[in-house]
């Protein structure tokens, strides 16, 4: 159990970290034997990303990782969550690992440990090797089997030095934005494929847990990171409550059902019966997916507000997940999404820290005894340097203060929250939005790749050092 919780401060053992992902920061996409991932292909396809921007260079972390780790140490981070590029270490998604690819991550881990920063490895953050997509991608069962082999390779290479492991990051995005609405790689728009992908991502998680257990020391801790939605009905009308339940099944139950409870929701099967009979769920699959984990990662940005659509009106097109003529919510075209009240970030997402509290308390009930980590939380703003080169972002400080205050409240109310990873360490390639959305606590000049900690980075460093939230910087 965590240390006793003060209503003012965080426990001394609370882990203060920051997070990134491989394709968003590494660059060096053609070095060391790395082959294209689905995001290389997607970002080079005209019209897929803002301005046709790609992660070819990103912020060049592959060559600048030592300086980046030194910056993390300067900011007093206790942990750094990063992802491994599957196609950098296993270029075709099959066969032996490429040692030069693994060597990059070995060097990165060593650098972190020398600086007293705990590495947390995410095995999959959306960058499937293109050859596996060409063979069918996540809608095909074989991709889950390939993931287990990949997990074993990385576990064997880094398991002697890394204790924190995460199988998948936000499988909802991989399945439903990648294969449903098509706003993420690989850009397919098939609702049945998106449901098949969700199941095979679940299966990959379960197989990956087993593969890691077979090669990691007993001290290793394995988790998954879910972007579980806080789904709120527009009213207490029965139709709105039913709409919220349907979206909750598609956002949350489809993953935490089999992972945490050993069963898919029957209501999910009923709501999607017109699309699929779920016959791709084979005997034993759910038992495999239900492999015990040591912690649960939760990513939170904004809540969802939904209602039943009146008459012939169809949704959702205002769900905050990018513009598309195709829905990422299979079987829910008669559900409308609404903009929650309040201020918004540069992503257009409403700011509601109470959603994070609700999420933590929900999973305290859903998975009692399972430690929780916030593995992503943060905000994009239109940050610009001052004439002296400094970057002030009081809006982000206010965002972080509000959300961390809700984490502290959840701790005080009994939630076993062990740590918080700020998204993101630095500005980077923001997927289909290109470089136009800045989530970083560190500003990156994309012309020179110079890094400059924003005022929010200094604020967060002080919180990490003291365990007490500093005052909010007044807006100018």
Coordinates of C-alpha atoms in Angstrom, one line a residue:
X1 CA 0.0 0.0 0.0
X2 CA 1.1 3.6 -0.6
X3 CA 2.3 5.8 2.2
X4 CA -0.2 7.6 4.4
X5 CA -1.7 10.5 2.4
X6 CA -1.7 14.1 3.6
X7 CA -4.5 16.3 2.3
X8 CA -1.8 18.7 1.2
X9 CA 1.2 16.7 0.0
X10 CA 1.8 13.5 -2.0
X11 CA 3.4 10.4 -0.4
X12 CA 7.2 10.3 -0.4
X13 CA 7.1 7.2 -2.6
X14 CA 4.9 8.8 -5.3
X15 CA 6.6 8.5 -8.7
X16 CA 6.9 11.7 -10.7
X17 CA 7.6 11.0 -14.4
X18 CA 7.1 12.1 -17.9
X19 CA 6.3 10.1 -21.1
X20 CA 7.0 10.0 -24.8
X21 CA 6.6 7.5 -27.7
X22 CA 9.1 6.3 -30.2
X23 CA 7.6 7.6 -33.5
X24 CA 6.8 11.0 -32.0
X25 CA 10.4 11.8 -30.9
X26 CA 13.1 9.4 -32.2
X27 CA 13.5 10.3 -35.9
X28 CA 16.2 8.2 -37.6
X29 CA 13.6 6.2 -39.4
X30 CA 16.0 4.7 -41.9
X31 CA 19.0 4.0 -39.5
X32 CA 20.2 0.8 -38.0
X33 CA 18.0 -1.5 -40.1
X34 CA 14.7 0.1 -39.1
X35 CA 12.0 -0.5 -41.7
X36 CA 8.7 1.5 -42.1
X37 CA 5.9 1.2 -39.6
X38 CA 2.3 2.0 -40.4
X39 CA 2.9 5.6 -39.2
X40 CA 5.8 6.0 -41.7
X41 CA 3.4 4.9 -44.5
X42 CA 0.4 6.9 -43.2
X43 CA 2.3 10.1 -42.7
X44 CA 3.8 10.0 -46.2
X45 CA 0.4 9.5 -47.7
X46 CA -0.9 12.8 -49.1
X47 CA -3.7 14.3 -47.0
X48 CA -3.2 12.1 -44.0
X49 CA -1.3 14.5 -41.7
X50 CA -1.4 18.3 -41.3
X51 CA 1.0 19.8 -43.8
X52 CA 2.1 16.4 -44.9
X53 CA 4.4 16.3 -41.9
X54 CA 6.1 13.1 -40.8
X55 CA 8.2 11.7 -38.0
X56 CA 11.2 11.2 -40.2
X57 CA 13.3 13.5 -38.0
X58 CA 10.8 14.3 -35.2
X59 CA 12.9 15.8 -32.4
X60 CA 15.9 13.6 -33.2
X61 CA 15.9 11.9 -29.8
X62 CA 17.7 8.9 -31.4
X63 CA 20.8 11.0 -31.7
X64 CA 20.2 13.4 -28.7
X65 CA 19.0 11.0 -26.1
X66 CA 21.9 11.7 -23.7
X67 CA 21.1 15.4 -23.7
X68 CA 17.4 14.6 -23.2
X69 CA 18.2 12.3 -20.3
X70 CA 20.4 15.1 -18.7
X71 CA 17.4 17.4 -19.1
X72 CA 15.2 14.9 -17.3
X73 CA 17.6 14.7 -14.5
X74 CA 17.8 18.5 -14.3
X75 CA 14.0 18.5 -13.9
X76 CA 14.2 16.0 -11.1
X77 CA 12.1 13.3 -12.8
X78 CA 12.0 10.0 -11.0
X79 CA 10.8 8.0 -14.0
X80 CA 10.6 8.1 -17.8
X81 CA 8.1 6.2 -19.8
X82 CA 9.2 5.6 -23.4
X83 CA 8.1 3.2 -26.1
X84 CA 10.2 0.8 -28.2
X85 CA 9.9 1.0 -32.0
X86 CA 8.9 -2.5 -33.0
X87 CA 10.3 -2.0 -36.5
X88 CA 13.6 -0.8 -35.1
X89 CA 14.3 -4.0 -33.2
X90 CA 12.3 -6.5 -35.4
X91 CA 12.0 -4.8 -38.8
X92 CA 9.6 -7.3 -40.4
X93 CA 7.7 -8.1 -37.3
X94 CA 9.1 -11.6 -37.5
X95 CA 12.3 -13.4 -36.8
X96 CA 15.4 -12.5 -34.7
X97 CA 16.0 -9.0 -33.3
X98 CA 18.3 -6.6 -34.9
X99 CA 20.9 -6.0 -32.2
X100 CA 21.8 -2.4 -33.3
X101 CA 18.2 -1.5 -32.7
X102 CA 18.1 -3.1 -29.3
X103 CA 21.5 -1.4 -28.5
X104 CA 19.8 2.0 -28.8
X105 CA 17.4 1.1 -26.0
X106 CA 20.1 -0.5 -24.0
X107 CA 22.1 2.7 -24.1
X108 CA 19.0 4.8 -23.3
X109 CA 18.2 2.6 -20.3
X110 CA 21.8 2.7 -19.0
X111 CA 21.8 6.5 -19.3
X112 CA 18.5 6.7 -17.3
X113 CA 19.8 4.4 -14.6
X114 CA 23.0 6.4 -14.3
X115 CA 21.0 9.5 -13.6
X116 CA 18.7 7.8 -11.1
X117 CA 15.7 7.7 -13.4
X118 CA 13.5 4.6 -13.5
X119 CA 12.8 3.4 -17.1
X120 CA 9.3 2.3 -17.9
X121 CA 9.1 0.5 -21.2
X122 CA 6.0 0.5 -23.4
X123 CA 6.2 -2.2 -26.0
X124 CA 3.6 -0.9 -28.4
X125 CA 2.6 2.7 -29.0
X126 CA 0.8 2.4 -32.3
X127 CA 3.8 1.8 -34.7
X128 CA 3.1 -1.6 -36.2
X129 CA 5.7 -2.8 -38.7
X130 CA 4.3 -2.2 -42.2
X131 CA 4.9 -5.8 -43.2
X132 CA 2.5 -7.0 -40.5
X133 CA -0.1 -4.5 -41.7
X134 CA 0.4 -5.8 -45.3
X135 CA -0.4 -9.2 -43.9
X136 CA -3.7 -8.0 -42.4
X137 CA -2.6 -6.0 -39.4
X138 CA -4.4 -6.1 -36.0
X139 CA -7.7 -7.5 -37.5
X140 CA -5.7 -10.7 -38.0
X141 CA -5.0 -13.1 -35.2
X142 CA -1.4 -13.7 -36.3
X143 CA -0.4 -10.2 -35.4
X144 CA -1.1 -11.0 -31.7
X145 CA 1.2 -14.0 -32.0
X146 CA 3.9 -11.9 -33.6
X147 CA 3.6 -9.4 -30.7
X148 CA 4.3 -12.1 -28.2
X149 CA 7.5 -13.0 -29.9
X150 CA 8.5 -9.3 -30.1
X151 CA 7.7 -8.9 -26.4
X152 CA 10.0 -11.8 -25.5
X153 CA 12.9 -10.3 -27.6
X154 CA 12.7 -7.0 -25.8
X155 CA 12.2 -8.6 -22.4
X156 CA 15.3 -10.7 -22.9
X157 CA 17.3 -7.6 -23.9
X158 CA 16.3 -5.2 -21.3
X159 CA 14.8 -7.3 -18.5
X160 CA 17.9 -7.2 -16.3
X161 CA 17.7 -3.4 -16.0
X162 CA 14.0 -2.5 -16.5
X163 CA 11.4 -3.2 -13.8
X164 CA 8.4 -1.4 -15.2
X165 CA 6.8 -2.8 -18.4
X166 CA 3.6 -1.8 -20.3
X167 CA 2.3 -4.0 -23.0
X168 CA 0.1 -1.7 -25.0
X169 CA -0.6 2.0 -25.0
X170 CA -4.2 3.0 -25.7
X171 CA -5.4 0.0 -27.7
X172 CA -8.7 1.9 -28.2
X173 CA -6.9 4.3 -30.5
X174 CA -5.1 1.5 -32.4
X175 CA -8.3 -0.4 -33.0
X176 CA -11.0 2.3 -33.5
X177 CA -9.0 5.3 -34.9
X178 CA -6.8 3.1 -37.0
X179 CA -9.4 0.7 -38.4
X180 CA -12.7 2.5 -37.8
X181 CA -12.6 6.2 -38.4
X182 CA -9.2 6.0 -40.3
X183 CA -7.8 9.2 -38.7
X184 CA -4.8 7.2 -37.4
X185 CA -2.6 4.7 -39.1
X186 CA -3.2 2.5 -41.0
X187 CA -6.2 4.6 -42.0
X188 CA -8.7 1.9 -42.7
X189 CA -12.5 2.5 -42.3
X190 CA -14.1 -0.8 -41.5
X191 CA -16.2 -1.1 -38.4
X192 CA -15.9 -4.9 -38.3
X193 CA -12.2 -4.8 -38.7
X194 CA -12.0 -2.3 -35.8
X195 CA -13.8 -4.8 -33.5
X196 CA -11.6 -7.6 -34.7
X197 CA -8.5 -5.4 -34.1
X198 CA -9.7 -4.7 -30.5
X199 CA -9.9 -8.4 -29.7
X200 CA -6.5 -9.2 -31.2
X201 CA -4.9 -6.3 -29.3
X202 CA -6.4 -7.7 -26.2
X203 CA -5.0 -11.1 -27.1
X204 CA -1.6 -9.5 -27.8
X205 CA -1.7 -8.1 -24.4
X206 CA -2.4 -11.4 -22.7
X207 CA 0.2 -13.3 -24.8
X208 CA 2.6 -10.5 -24.2
X209 CA 2.2 -10.7 -20.4
X210 CA 2.9 -14.4 -20.6
X211 CA 5.9 -13.9 -22.8
X212 CA 7.3 -11.3 -20.5
X213 CA 6.7 -13.4 -17.4
X214 CA 8.7 -16.2 -19.0
X215 CA 11.9 -14.1 -19.4
X216 CA 11.7 -11.3 -16.8
X217 CA 13.0 -11.5 -13.2
X218 CA 10.4 -11.8 -10.5
X219 CA 10.8 -8.2 -9.5
X220 CA 9.5 -6.9 -12.8
X221 CA 6.1 -5.3 -12.9
X222 CA 3.8 -5.6 -15.9
X223 CA 0.9 -3.3 -16.8
X224 CA -1.2 -2.0 -19.7
X225 CA -2.1 1.7 -20.4
X226 CA -5.8 2.3 -21.3
X227 CA -7.3 5.6 -22.3
X228 CA -10.4 4.7 -20.5
X229 CA -13.1 7.3 -21.1
X230 CA -15.1 9.0 -18.4
X231 CA -18.5 8.8 -20.2
X232 CA -21.3 11.0 -18.9
X233 CA -24.9 11.1 -20.1
X234 CA -26.3 14.5 -21.2
X235 CA -29.3 13.9 -19.0
X236 CA -30.8 11.2 -16.8
X237 CA -33.3 10.3 -19.5
X238 CA -33.3 6.5 -20.1
X239 CA -32.2 6.9 -23.7
X240 CA -29.2 9.1 -22.7
X241 CA -28.3 6.6 -20.0
X242 CA -28.4 3.8 -22.6
X243 CA -26.3 5.8 -25.0
X244 CA -23.7 6.4 -22.3
X245 CA -23.6 2.6 -21.5
X246 CA -23.1 1.8 -25.2
X247 CA -20.1 4.2 -25.5
X248 CA -18.7 3.0 -22.1
X249 CA -18.7 -0.6 -23.5
X250 CA -16.9 0.5 -26.7
X251 CA -14.5 2.8 -24.9
X252 CA -13.8 0.8 -21.7
X253 CA -15.6 -2.5 -21.4
X254 CA -14.2 -3.9 -24.6
X255 CA -10.7 -3.8 -23.0
X256 CA -11.1 -3.9 -19.2
X257 CA -13.8 -6.5 -19.4
X258 CA -11.6 -9.3 -20.6
X259 CA -8.4 -7.9 -19.1
X260 CA -9.6 -7.3 -15.6
X261 CA -12.8 -9.4 -15.3
X262 CA -12.3 -12.2 -17.7
X263 CA -15.3 -11.5 -19.9
X264 CA -16.5 -9.2 -22.6
X265 CA -19.7 -7.2 -21.6
X266 CA -22.8 -9.0 -22.9
X267 CA -24.2 -5.6 -23.7
X268 CA -21.3 -5.0 -26.1
X269 CA -22.1 -8.2 -27.9
X270 CA -25.7 -7.2 -28.2
X271 CA -25.0 -3.6 -29.4
X272 CA -22.7 -4.9 -32.2
X273 CA -24.7 -8.0 -33.2
X274 CA -25.7 -6.4 -36.5
X275 CA -22.0 -6.1 -37.4
X276 CA -20.3 -9.2 -36.1
X277 CA -21.0 -12.5 -34.3
X278 CA -17.6 -12.2 -32.5
X279 CA -16.7 -15.7 -33.8
X280 CA -13.0 -14.6 -33.9
X281 CA -13.0 -14.9 -30.1
X282 CA -11.8 -18.5 -29.8
X283 CA -11.9 -20.8 -26.8
X284 CA -9.3 -19.9 -24.3
X285 CA -8.7 -16.4 -25.7
X286 CA -10.4 -14.6 -22.8
X287 CA -8.5 -16.7 -20.3
X288 CA -5.3 -15.6 -22.0
X289 CA -6.3 -12.0 -22.0
X290 CA -7.1 -12.2 -18.3
X291 CA -3.5 -12.8 -17.4
X292 CA -2.8 -11.1 -14.1
X293 CA -1.0 -7.7 -14.2
X294 CA 0.9 -5.9 -11.5
X295 CA -0.5 -2.4 -12.1
X296 CA -2.9 -0.5 -14.4
X297 CA -2.0 2.5 -16.4
X298 CA -4.7 5.1 -17.1
X299 CA -4.4 7.9 -19.6
X300 CA -6.8 10.9 -19.2
X301 CA -7.3 14.1 -21.0
X302 CA -11.0 15.0 -21.1
X303 CA -14.5 13.5 -20.4
X304 CA -17.1 12.4 -23.0
X305 CA -20.6 13.8 -22.9
X306 CA -23.2 11.8 -24.9
X307 CA -26.9 11.6 -25.6
X308 CA -29.2 9.6 -27.7
X309 CA -29.6 11.1 -31.2
X310 CA -33.1 12.5 -31.9
X311 CA -34.9 11.1 -35.0
X312 CA -32.7 10.6 -38.0
X313 CA -29.7 12.5 -36.7
X314 CA -26.6 10.4 -36.6
X315 CA -23.4 10.9 -34.7
X316 CA -20.7 11.0 -33.5
X317 CA -18.8 13.7 -35.2
X318 CA -17.8 15.9 -32.2
X319 CA -16.1 13.2 -30.1
X320 CA -12.7 15.0 -30.1
X321 CA -10.9 12.2 -32.1
X322 CA -10.4 14.0 -35.4
X323 CA -12.6 14.6 -38.5
X324 CA -13.7 11.7 -40.5
X325 CA -16.8 10.6 -42.5
X326 CA -16.4 7.3 -40.6
X327 CA -17.2 6.6 -37.0
X328 CA -14.8 5.1 -34.5
X329 CA -17.8 3.9 -32.5
X330 CA -19.1 0.8 -34.3
X331 CA -22.8 0.2 -33.8
X332 CA -23.3 3.6 -32.1
X333 CA -24.3 5.9 -35.0
X334 CA -27.3 6.9 -33.1
X335 CA -25.3 8.4 -30.2
X336 CA -24.4 12.1 -30.2
X337 CA -21.3 13.6 -28.6
X338 CA -21.4 17.0 -27.0
X339 CA -18.8 19.5 -26.0
X340 CA -18.5 19.5 -22.3
X341 CA -18.7 23.0 -20.7
X342 CA -15.6 24.9 -19.6
X343 CA -12.3 26.1 -21.0
X344 CA -10.6 24.1 -23.8
X345 CA -7.0 23.2 -24.7
X346 CA -5.6 23.8 -28.2
X347 CA -6.9 20.3 -29.1
X348 CA -10.5 21.6 -28.5
X349 CA -10.8 19.3 -25.5
X350 CA -12.7 20.6 -22.5
X351 CA -10.7 20.9 -19.2
X352 CA -12.3 18.9 -16.4
X353 CA -10.0 17.6 -13.7
X354 CA -12.9 15.9 -11.9
X355 CA -12.9 13.3 -14.7
X356 CA -9.5 12.1 -13.5
X357 CA -10.7 11.7 -10.0
X358 CA -13.8 9.8 -11.2
X359 CA -11.6 7.6 -13.4
X360 CA -9.3 6.7 -10.5
X361 CA -12.1 6.0 -8.1
X362 CA -13.9 3.8 -10.7
X363 CA -10.8 1.6 -11.2
X364 CA -10.3 1.4 -7.5
X365 CA -13.6 -0.3 -7.5
X366 CA -13.2 -2.2 -10.8
X367 CA -9.8 -3.6 -9.8
X368 CA -9.5 -3.5 -6.0
X369 CA -5.9 -4.1 -4.9
X370 CA -4.4 -3.3 -8.2
X371 CA -2.0 -0.3 -8.1
X372 CA -2.8 2.6 -10.4
X373 CA -0.6 4.9 -12.4
X374 CA -1.6 7.9 -14.5
X375 CA 0.5 7.0 -17.5
X376 CA -0.5 10.1 -19.5
X377 CA -2.1 13.4 -18.6
X378 CA -1.4 16.8 -20.1
X379 CA -2.5 19.5 -22.5
X380 CA -1.6 21.2 -25.8
X381 CA -1.4 25.0 -25.9
X382 CA 0.0 27.4 -28.5
X383 CA 3.3 28.0 -26.7
X384 CA 5.6 30.7 -28.1
X385 CA 9.0 31.9 -26.9
X386 CA 9.4 35.3 -25.3
X387 CA 12.0 37.7 -26.8
X388 CA 14.5 36.5 -24.3
X389 CA 13.9 32.9 -25.4
X390 CA 12.0 31.8 -22.3
X391 CA 8.6 30.0 -22.7
X392 CA 5.8 30.8 -20.3
X393 CA 2.8 28.5 -20.3
X394 CA 0.6 29.4 -17.3
X395 CA -2.4 27.6 -18.9
X396 CA -0.6 24.3 -18.7
X397 CA 0.5 25.0 -15.1
X398 CA -3.2 25.6 -14.2
X399 CA -4.1 22.4 -16.1
X400 CA -1.5 20.3 -14.2
X401 CA -2.3 21.8 -10.9
X402 CA -6.0 21.1 -11.3
X403 CA -5.5 17.5 -12.4
X404 CA -2.8 16.7 -9.8
X405 CA -5.0 18.1 -7.1
X406 CA -7.7 15.6 -8.1
X407 CA -5.0 12.8 -8.0
X408 CA -4.3 13.9 -4.4
X409 CA -8.0 13.9 -3.6
X410 CA -8.3 10.4 -5.0
X411 CA -5.3 9.3 -2.9
X412 CA -6.9 10.8 0.2
X413 CA -10.1 8.9 -0.6
X414 CA -8.3 5.6 -0.8
X415 CA -7.2 5.1 -4.4
X416 CA -3.9 3.3 -4.6
X417 CA -2.3 5.7 -7.1
X418 CA 1.5 5.1 -7.2
X419 CA 2.6 7.7 -9.8
X420 CA 2.0 10.2 -12.5
X421 CA 3.6 10.5 -16.0
X422 CA 3.2 14.0 -17.6
X423 CA 2.4 13.9 -21.3
X424 CA 4.7 14.9 -22.7
X425 CA 8.3 15.5 -21.8
X426 CA 8.7 17.7 -24.8
X427 CA 6.9 19.0 -27.9
X428 CA 6.9 16.4 -30.7
X429 CA 5.1 14.9 -33.7
X430 CA 1.4 14.9 -32.7
X431 CA 0.3 12.2 -35.0
X432 CA -2.2 13.4 -37.7
X433 CA -1.9 16.9 -36.3
X434 CA 1.8 17.0 -37.3
X435 CA 3.8 19.5 -35.3
X436 CA 1.0 22.0 -34.8
X437 CA 0.0 20.8 -31.3
X438 CA 2.5 21.3 -28.5
X439 CA 2.0 19.0 -25.5
X440 CA 5.5 19.3 -24.1
X441 CA 6.8 20.7 -20.8
X442 CA 9.9 21.3 -22.8
X443 CA 9.7 23.6 -25.9
X444 CA 11.3 22.3 -29.1
X445 CA 12.3 24.8 -31.8
X446 CA 11.6 22.5 -34.8
X447 CA 14.1 24.5 -37.0
X448 CA 17.1 24.0 -34.7
X449 CA 15.8 21.2 -32.4
X450 CA 16.9 23.3 -29.4
X451 CA 15.2 22.3 -26.2
X452 CA 13.9 25.0 -23.7
X453 CA 12.1 24.0 -20.5
X454 CA 8.8 25.9 -20.2
X455 CA 7.7 27.4 -17.0
X456 CA 5.5 24.3 -16.5
X457 CA 8.6 22.1 -16.5
X458 CA 10.0 24.2 -13.7
X459 CA 6.7 24.1 -11.9
X460 CA 6.5 20.3 -12.3
X461 CA 10.1 19.9 -11.1
X462 CA 9.2 21.7 -7.9
X463 CA 6.2 19.5 -7.3
X464 CA 8.3 16.4 -7.9
X465 CA 11.0 17.7 -5.5
X466 CA 8.7 18.7 -2.6
X467 CA 5.6 16.5 -3.1
X468 CA 3.6 19.7 -2.7
X469 CA 1.8 21.5 -5.6
X470 CA 3.3 24.9 -6.1
X471 CA 0.9 27.9 -6.6
X472 CA -0.5 28.4 -10.0
X473 CA 1.4 31.0 -12.0
X474 CA -0.9 34.0 -12.8
X475 CA -1.8 34.5 -16.4
X476 CA -0.2 37.6 -18.0

